[in-house]
Amino acid sequence: MVMTPEQIQAMVAAAKAKAQATAQALHAARQQQAAGAGAGAPSGPPGVASTGGALTAEQIRQRAEALKAKFQRVSAAKAATLSTAAAAAQGTAATGAVPVDPRARGGLGVDLSSMISRDEAGNLIINAVTSGKSVKAPSFATAKINQKPEPKKELKLLDVPEDFTDPEKNPYYDPNLAAAPRERRARPLKFAPKGKFKSIANQMRAEQRIDQLRKEIEKGGQANVQEEDLQVKDGFTKREVLKDGVEWWDAAFLPNKTYDDLENGNAKIETEDSLITHYIQHPIPIEPPNEAAHAASAKPRPLMLTTKERKKLRRQRRKELLKEKQDKIRLGLLPPDAPKVKLANMMRVLGQEAVLNPTEVEMRVRQQVAARLQGHLEMNAERKLTPDERKAKEAKKKEEDVSKGIYVTLYKINDLSHPQKKFKVDRNAVQLGLTGIVLIYPTFSMVIVEGGHKSINQYKKLMLRRINWTDNTRLDGTEVSEATIDNKCLLVWEGQLRERQFKEFKFITSRTDAQLKETLARFKVQHYWDQALGFKEDDMLGAQVTL
């Protein structure tokens, strides 16, 4: 056991004190024994017993010798400890190592147990467990944080039986999962044939020439449109400019385009090729468009009542139905209705039963209330239309609206390049069941829609009220065009037709004047272009548009 010098000195001092106390007790015992031999009545000192349960002089002497031997062992251990410390100090000085405190302490600076010591080799000696045998110090970290991670155990492949290596005998083999290594094939050099890139370049040059010609044609079409705009006034195309104040309706009767022909008798009034004859034209009377449809769908309108009068009639009708039901109940034709009990009138309706067992009554009342609510919801669900029924109902309403007459409106828009406004114009027309055409031209755009009266009125509100035509910002906040355009939508004309001119609603872009007229001629609506071309905003002043 390796002990510190302080521990050794303390043990030596304790052994000296115990030896002195034992010597004094032995001396006192001898004196009492001598005095007792003369008196015949021994009385031992306190703490020392006599014969028959007390220590004898021989036993005290043996204990004193044992203490002396222990003192000698302690002194020898002290001398050995001091010599070991001196040798360690010399070795540290020679090697330059840091001196180590010989005291063994725990984590809180507590000394090791007195039952544990170390031998010269530094091994632990646990006296109470190993009976003085040395135990080697552990060579691994005891704290969890200082321990090294254990190496992962590697899986060892066992010998695979031949049944599994053979695909025909292996029941788990899937030929679809077998990924055979791909063989790398040598790729030979591929040379381009002679003149390949020249032909590509010539094709690109031809496409550029076609684009350039297309742009020139478009510019020429815009120039023609500008010249045609100069010839338009008051909604009609200007005719040949006549001199001397000759009106255009008189020019057909004047060969020289002057009123002097009347004085000279050259006017074509009574000649054979004159437009004036003695015949009177009687036009065949025709019925107004959709007159037959109006007559078939005409129904007598009910008397218009105020809100107060309608409520009064409803009260009277419901009162009569309730009275009729009560009469049937009195006659036994119908079972009486169960009382409509609620939490508010539970005590008044049930009375004594609610007082005797209020918990059960309340639960029953809540169940009745929930049952009535569930029945109400189920009744509403039964009356609710399915998606197919709702679509059929909307289609039927549109057909009824169209059966009353086909109405058409013509709009003129300065700029319809904004994608959001295009979407609104197209989507609303399709949803309202309208047909027509949107003609996009370099100078302005024209919208023609036709359909039922109700749908036309809703579309008119969209075009003239709801859409802000001056707003050119996109959804992401960017401007569609940097140039500020005084964009607006004008209602050029509205009227009624006998039948539809279009089968669907679509957009058509016309770059040239010829292309535009060809498109309108296909639908037989060339006159719409003349009206829109000569229409000005001043023509709407003083006119009230009915919306």
XYZ file of C-alpha atoms in Angstrom:
547
model
C 0.000 0.000 0.000
C 1.535 3.306 -1.055
C 0.821 6.026 1.518
C 1.668 9.668 1.654
C 4.070 11.054 4.275
C 1.223 12.874 6.046
C -0.745 9.623 6.393
C 2.316 7.814 7.725
C 3.014 10.550 10.331
C -0.610 10.462 11.446
C -0.523 6.684 11.853
C 2.765 6.893 13.802
C 1.328 9.509 16.153
C -1.794 7.390 16.702
C 0.312 4.286 17.445
C 2.469 6.217 19.958
C -0.598 7.541 21.760
C -2.166 4.086 21.899
C 1.103 2.540 23.184
C 1.413 5.159 25.942
C -2.218 4.579 26.973
C -1.625 0.823 27.106
C 1.572 1.261 29.154
C -0.210 3.474 31.659
C -3.060 0.970 31.954
C -0.514 -1.867 32.519
C 1.281 0.124 35.185
C -1.961 0.911 36.998
C -3.014 -2.731 36.815
C 0.223 -3.883 38.405
C -0.169 -1.451 41.257
C -3.729 -2.532 41.925
C -2.719 -6.196 41.756
C 0.019 -5.592 44.332
C -2.374 -3.716 46.584
C -5.041 -6.390 46.184
C -2.666 -9.156 47.169
C -2.237 -7.444 50.534
C -5.870 -6.537 51.030
C -7.396 -9.669 49.394
C -10.012 -7.657 47.496
C -8.857 -6.800 43.959
C -10.483 -3.924 42.188
C -9.290 -3.210 38.668
C -8.996 0.189 37.083
C -11.739 1.324 34.764
C -11.438 -0.244 31.362
C -9.230 -3.203 32.645
C -10.985 -6.372 33.764
C -9.607 -8.958 36.135
C -9.512 -12.761 35.892
C -12.908 -14.305 35.077
C -13.842 -11.820 32.289
C -11.004 -9.216 32.722
C -7.587 -8.985 30.985
C -4.618 -10.476 32.770
C -1.149 -8.973 32.886
C 0.028 -11.533 30.365
C -2.629 -10.454 27.839
C -1.782 -6.808 28.292
C 1.886 -7.588 27.724
C 1.073 -9.431 24.490
C -0.957 -6.523 23.189
C 1.851 -4.105 23.959
C 4.282 -6.275 21.993
C 1.827 -6.366 19.059
C 1.567 -2.611 19.069
C 5.346 -2.283 19.106
C 5.624 -4.636 16.133
C 2.963 -2.628 14.266
C 4.868 0.578 15.075
C 8.024 -0.914 13.645
C 6.181 -1.910 10.429
C 4.734 1.567 10.057
C 8.183 3.134 10.550
C 9.654 0.775 7.918
C 6.851 1.668 5.476
C 7.470 5.363 6.088
C 11.169 4.973 5.344
C 10.400 3.002 2.152
C 7.905 5.629 0.999
C 10.385 8.473 1.572
C 13.127 6.621 -0.353
C 10.721 5.887 -3.248
C 9.697 9.538 -3.432
C 13.306 10.677 -3.468
C 14.163 8.227 -6.272
C 11.146 9.398 -8.298
C 12.186 13.024 -7.845
C 15.682 12.223 -9.083
C 14.258 10.351 -12.149
C 11.942 13.261 -12.962
C 14.777 15.739 -12.741
C 16.914 13.568 -15.022
C 14.200 13.023 -17.674
C 12.530 16.459 -17.441
C 9.069 14.915 -16.858
C 6.400 16.613 -14.796
C 6.262 15.258 -11.210
C 3.096 13.293 -10.447
C 1.237 13.634 -7.197
C 1.606 10.244 -5.436
C -1.814 10.644 -3.896
C -4.563 8.792 -5.713
C -7.783 10.785 -5.705
C -11.177 10.498 -7.290
C -13.182 13.020 -9.327
C -13.926 15.233 -6.274
C -10.431 14.983 -4.772
C -11.435 12.167 -2.342
C -8.753 9.702 -1.258
C -8.981 6.085 -2.312
C -10.386 3.579 0.131
C -8.051 2.198 2.786
C -8.822 -1.268 1.436
C -7.136 -0.433 -1.895
C -3.395 -0.019 -2.428
C -0.779 -0.365 -5.185
C 2.333 -2.511 -5.435
C 5.739 -1.520 -6.760
C 4.613 -2.165 -10.374
C 1.622 0.174 -9.903
C -1.034 -2.565 -9.912
C -4.060 -2.289 -7.636
C -4.172 -4.432 -4.484
C -7.698 -4.924 -3.103
C -7.099 -6.528 0.294
C -10.731 -7.306 1.137
C -11.497 -8.966 -2.210
C -8.288 -10.543 -3.492
C -6.650 -11.286 -0.160
C -3.588 -9.232 -0.995
C -3.271 -10.244 -4.673
C -2.502 -7.529 -7.229
C -5.017 -6.632 -9.950
C -3.935 -5.009 -13.206
C -5.281 -1.517 -13.861
C -7.877 -1.336 -16.680
C -6.439 -0.327 -20.041
C -9.693 1.182 -21.389
C -11.722 4.328 -20.665
C -14.408 3.877 -18.053
C -16.355 7.053 -18.970
C -18.878 6.715 -21.819
C -17.613 9.847 -23.562
C -13.981 8.610 -23.557
C -14.730 5.178 -24.954
C -13.796 4.489 -28.547
C -16.615 3.425 -30.867
C -16.742 -0.247 -31.481
C -15.961 -1.252 -35.065
C -18.970 -2.306 -37.099
C -19.352 -5.944 -37.630
C -18.934 -6.909 -41.244
C -21.384 -9.389 -42.666
C -19.737 -12.503 -43.884
C -21.196 -14.143 -46.937
C -21.905 -17.766 -46.446
C -21.381 -20.306 -49.108
C -24.197 -19.928 -51.642
C -25.676 -23.250 -52.709
C -25.598 -24.156 -56.341
C -29.392 -24.090 -56.560
C -29.341 -20.311 -56.128
C -26.549 -19.678 -58.608
C -28.414 -21.521 -61.328
C -31.291 -19.242 -62.614
C -33.339 -22.251 -63.668
C -33.313 -23.774 -60.154
C -33.598 -20.522 -58.173
C -37.306 -19.871 -57.423
C -36.633 -16.175 -56.644
C -34.863 -15.348 -59.882
C -36.467 -12.563 -61.964
C -35.081 -12.231 -65.506
C -36.444 -8.639 -65.738
C -34.086 -7.479 -62.976
C -30.981 -9.029 -64.421
C -28.809 -6.115 -65.516
C -26.145 -7.424 -67.776
C -23.162 -5.114 -68.266
C -23.382 -3.218 -71.495
C -20.615 -3.705 -73.949
C -19.012 -0.507 -75.126
C -19.130 -0.288 -78.844
C -16.678 1.665 -80.864
C -18.346 4.615 -82.514
C -16.998 5.287 -85.978
C -16.424 8.811 -87.232
C -19.338 10.357 -89.109
C -18.422 12.846 -91.782
C -20.914 15.421 -93.061
C -21.677 15.082 -96.761
C -20.386 17.700 -99.098
C -22.565 20.818 -99.326
C -24.650 20.051 -96.212
C -23.897 23.279 -94.364
C -24.169 25.324 -97.545
C -27.727 24.079 -98.030
C -28.565 24.956 -94.420
C -27.169 28.465 -94.919
C -29.136 28.922 -98.152
C -32.313 27.811 -96.389
C -31.740 30.334 -93.605
C -31.178 33.110 -96.158
C -34.408 32.170 -97.947
C -36.358 32.319 -94.662
C -34.907 35.757 -93.935
C -35.939 36.992 -97.393
C -39.483 35.662 -96.859
C -39.706 37.458 -93.494
C -38.473 40.668 -95.078
C -41.077 40.417 -97.859
C -43.813 39.760 -95.313
C -42.840 42.876 -93.376
C -42.862 44.961 -96.552
C -46.345 43.673 -97.426
C -47.589 44.534 -93.954
C -46.180 48.040 -94.223
C -47.856 48.456 -97.598
C -51.163 47.263 -96.141
C -50.938 49.813 -93.339
C -50.274 52.541 -95.891
C -53.388 51.471 -97.854
C -55.433 51.586 -94.675
C -54.257 55.121 -93.938
C -55.195 56.244 -97.464
C -58.612 54.618 -97.115
C -59.154 56.357 -93.775
C -58.630 59.693 -95.495
C -61.450 58.863 -97.907
C -63.971 58.133 -95.136
C -66.307 60.731 -93.689
C -69.638 60.578 -91.818
C -69.576 56.800 -91.838
C -69.638 56.454 -95.639
C -66.948 56.172 -98.283
C -66.358 59.376 -100.211
C -67.326 59.286 -103.860
C -65.871 61.202 -106.731
C -65.388 64.875 -105.982
C -67.816 66.850 -108.175
C -67.435 70.478 -109.287
C -69.857 73.402 -109.283
C -71.716 72.008 -106.274
C -73.174 68.979 -108.038
C -74.555 66.423 -105.583
C -73.620 62.821 -105.973
C -77.230 61.639 -106.269
C -77.721 63.951 -109.280
C -74.514 62.871 -111.012
C -76.133 59.777 -112.519
C -78.575 61.987 -114.530
C -75.951 64.520 -115.712
C -73.668 63.265 -118.521
C -71.195 66.189 -118.131
C -71.438 66.272 -114.314
C -72.770 69.853 -114.351
C -76.204 71.335 -113.900
C -75.874 73.002 -117.342
C -77.098 69.717 -118.802
C -80.578 70.474 -117.437
C -80.729 73.773 -119.321
C -79.321 72.249 -122.511
C -81.688 69.264 -122.323
C -78.924 66.718 -122.043
C -80.125 65.363 -118.704
C -81.131 61.696 -118.637
C -84.604 62.099 -117.247
C -87.019 61.003 -119.970
C -84.612 59.035 -122.101
C -84.742 55.266 -122.519
C -81.617 54.664 -120.457
C -82.861 56.922 -117.652
C -83.227 55.601 -114.152
C -86.644 57.289 -113.879
C -89.565 55.362 -115.360
C -93.343 55.467 -115.163
C -93.352 52.274 -113.160
C -94.113 52.365 -109.462
C -92.268 49.918 -107.237
C -94.370 48.165 -104.625
C -92.038 46.317 -102.189
C -93.306 42.990 -100.904
C -94.176 43.378 -97.225
C -92.197 41.028 -94.987
C -92.696 40.190 -91.358
C -90.305 41.581 -88.788
C -87.532 39.196 -87.755
C -88.570 36.644 -85.106
C -92.152 37.872 -85.056
C -93.447 34.288 -85.048
C -91.144 33.374 -82.173
C -92.369 36.352 -80.162
C -95.991 35.405 -80.798
C -95.394 31.780 -79.753
C -93.520 32.697 -76.603
C -95.783 35.587 -75.658
C -97.413 34.932 -72.295
C -99.719 37.131 -70.245
C -97.680 38.850 -67.596
C -98.950 38.564 -64.034
C -99.969 41.611 -62.074
C -96.956 43.331 -60.532
C -97.252 43.379 -56.727
C -95.265 45.228 -54.120
C -93.150 43.452 -51.517
C -95.745 44.062 -48.817
C -98.531 42.605 -50.982
C -96.470 39.497 -51.820
C -95.807 38.828 -48.131
C -99.504 39.222 -47.324
C -100.468 36.696 -50.000
C -97.886 34.243 -48.687
C -99.263 34.501 -45.145
C -102.807 33.888 -46.356
C -101.779 30.884 -48.458
C -99.865 29.257 -45.618
C -102.722 29.938 -43.205
C -105.170 28.119 -45.457
C -102.831 25.113 -45.802
C -102.400 24.895 -42.025
C -106.142 25.103 -41.437
C -106.763 22.298 -43.934
C -104.177 20.106 -42.215
C -105.746 20.710 -38.788
C -109.162 19.698 -40.103
C -107.755 16.417 -41.411
C -106.153 15.729 -38.031
C -109.463 16.323 -36.243
C -111.214 13.901 -38.580
C -108.524 11.269 -38.012
C -107.251 11.315 -41.560
C -103.755 12.328 -40.469
C -101.841 11.463 -37.292
C -101.184 14.418 -34.990
C -97.738 15.971 -35.162
C -95.321 15.292 -32.332
C -94.756 18.296 -30.048
C -91.827 20.377 -31.235
C -89.840 20.378 -27.994
C -86.773 22.573 -27.633
C -84.505 23.356 -24.714
C -86.263 26.694 -24.374
C -89.782 25.219 -23.905
C -88.800 21.835 -22.421
C -90.032 22.564 -18.891
C -93.279 24.112 -20.100
C -94.175 21.306 -22.546
C -93.127 18.219 -20.557
C -93.852 19.605 -17.074
C -93.738 16.936 -14.344
C -91.692 14.497 -16.430
C -88.930 17.090 -16.869
C -88.869 17.700 -13.111
C -88.589 14.002 -12.183
C -85.845 13.049 -14.625
C -84.299 16.219 -16.156
C -81.133 14.514 -17.495
C -82.977 11.917 -19.560
C -85.484 14.472 -20.821
C -82.737 16.856 -21.876
C -80.933 14.098 -23.765
C -84.142 13.114 -25.541
C -84.872 16.744 -26.471
C -81.357 17.181 -27.884
C -81.814 14.051 -30.004
C -85.092 15.403 -31.376
C -83.463 18.736 -32.232
C -80.597 16.930 -34.016
C -83.070 14.728 -35.913
C -85.037 17.760 -37.123
C -81.818 19.460 -38.278
C -80.672 16.320 -40.103
C -84.026 16.026 -41.840
C -83.804 19.656 -42.945
C -80.333 19.113 -44.407
C -81.392 15.929 -46.197
C -84.391 17.717 -47.689
C -82.137 20.484 -49.024
C -79.711 17.913 -50.427
C -82.538 16.171 -52.294
C -83.664 19.428 -53.868
C -80.124 20.417 -54.829
C -79.322 19.980 -58.501
C -76.482 17.798 -59.640
C -73.738 19.350 -61.799
C -75.243 17.821 -64.938
C -78.722 19.089 -64.056
C -77.335 22.560 -63.365
C -75.594 22.650 -66.751
C -78.776 21.471 -68.471
C -80.772 24.195 -66.715
C -78.318 26.901 -67.806
C -78.358 25.604 -71.390
C -82.157 25.621 -71.385
C -82.224 29.238 -70.213
C -79.815 30.226 -72.993
C -81.984 28.479 -75.584
C -85.086 30.265 -74.305
C -83.239 33.586 -74.495
C -82.113 32.903 -78.070
C -85.610 31.775 -79.108
C -86.926 35.286 -78.414
C -84.623 36.813 -81.047
C -81.034 37.166 -82.233
C -79.421 40.453 -81.261
C -76.049 41.750 -82.438
C -73.661 44.452 -81.224
C -70.620 45.943 -82.930
C -67.673 47.400 -80.907
C -64.615 49.339 -81.972
C -61.469 49.136 -79.796
C -58.329 51.174 -80.375
C -55.910 48.559 -78.990
C -56.646 44.926 -78.059
C -53.093 43.665 -77.591
C -53.339 43.213 -73.819
C -53.555 39.438 -73.078
C -55.741 39.905 -70.008
C -58.340 41.912 -71.914
C -58.261 39.370 -74.737
C -59.015 36.626 -72.250
C -61.975 38.524 -70.773
C -63.455 39.273 -74.185
C -63.144 35.638 -75.278
C -64.115 33.834 -72.050
C -67.226 35.905 -71.308
C -68.524 35.460 -74.853
C -68.151 31.671 -74.612
C -69.772 31.496 -71.171
C -72.760 33.589 -72.280
C -73.302 31.447 -75.372
C -72.480 34.210 -77.847
C -71.046 33.796 -81.330
C -69.063 36.255 -83.392
C -65.616 37.374 -84.373
C -62.800 39.569 -83.075
C -60.988 41.148 -86.017
C -57.534 42.476 -85.066
C -56.207 45.028 -87.520
C -53.076 47.223 -87.314
C -55.080 50.441 -86.793
C -57.855 49.179 -84.498
C -59.824 46.063 -83.547
C -63.471 45.247 -84.195
C -65.655 42.925 -82.086
C -68.910 41.452 -83.429
C -71.103 39.423 -81.033
C -74.551 37.946 -81.539
C -76.860 36.009 -79.263
C -79.867 36.307 -76.944
C -81.086 39.622 -75.566
C -80.094 38.877 -71.978
C -76.618 37.624 -72.883
C -76.007 40.618 -75.163
C -76.893 43.045 -72.358
C -74.467 41.337 -69.961
C -71.697 41.409 -72.564
C -72.399 45.075 -73.259
C -71.872 45.895 -69.574
C -68.569 44.027 -69.695
C -67.270 45.923 -72.726
C -68.450 49.414 -71.762
C -68.225 49.375 -67.955
C -66.321 46.582 -66.325
C -63.090 46.474 -68.393
C -60.618 49.299 -67.787
C -59.230 49.736 -71.301
C -56.663 52.379 -70.239
C -54.829 49.988 -67.886
C -51.867 48.444 -69.753
C -50.142 46.710 -66.813
C -49.757 42.950 -66.743
C -50.326 40.739 -63.708
C -46.582 40.837 -62.907
C -46.600 44.669 -62.867
C -44.835 45.250 -66.199
C -46.185 47.458 -68.950
C -47.422 45.850 -72.171
C -46.292 48.798 -74.288
C -44.273 51.841 -73.381
C -46.243 54.161 -75.675
C -49.237 55.722 -73.973
C -52.388 54.992 -75.996
C -55.763 56.601 -75.400
C -57.433 53.220 -75.502
C -61.238 52.987 -75.374
C -64.128 50.802 -76.500
C -66.997 52.329 -78.518
C -70.392 50.812 -79.262
C -70.776 51.323 -83.016
C -74.136 49.653 -83.652
C -76.674 47.276 -82.114
C -79.699 45.653 -83.689
C -81.651 42.475 -84.341
C -81.089 39.760 -86.953
C -83.166 36.962 -88.385
C -80.491 34.302 -87.883
C -76.904 33.911 -86.752
C -74.055 34.756 -89.108
C -71.336 32.959 -87.101
C -71.107 29.460 -85.661
C -68.547 30.194 -82.926
C -66.584 32.988 -81.293
C -62.974 33.300 -82.457
C -60.091 35.735 -83.029
C -58.778 36.533 -86.506
C -55.725 38.690 -87.263
C -55.652 40.511 -90.609
C -52.459 42.214 -91.747
C -53.639 43.575 -95.074
C -56.779 45.220 -96.385
C -57.431 42.428 -98.899
C -57.161 39.737 -96.231
C -59.587 41.637 -94.007
C -62.233 42.052 -96.709
C -61.916 38.424 -97.709
C -62.538 37.340 -94.119
C -65.635 39.519 -93.732
C -66.983 38.441 -97.136
C -66.850 34.825 -96.014
C -69.409 35.651 -93.301
C -71.334 38.234 -95.438
C -70.753 41.074 -92.971
C -68.702 43.503 -95.069
C -70.974 46.394 -94.058
C -69.823 46.090 -90.444
C -66.317 47.123 -91.525
C -67.632 50.248 -93.292
C -69.561 51.268 -90.168
C -66.621 50.695 -87.808
C -64.130 52.384 -90.134
C -66.096 55.619 -90.374
C -67.345 55.677 -86.772
C -65.958 58.444 -84.556
C -66.424 59.129 -80.890
C -68.235 62.394 -81.702
C -71.067 60.336 -83.215
C -71.930 59.082 -79.727
C -72.393 62.566 -78.219
C -75.956 63.047 -77.151
C -76.829 59.376 -77.638
C -77.918 57.381 -74.603
C -76.843 53.771 -74.626
C -79.317 51.537 -72.849
C -77.560 49.017 -70.595
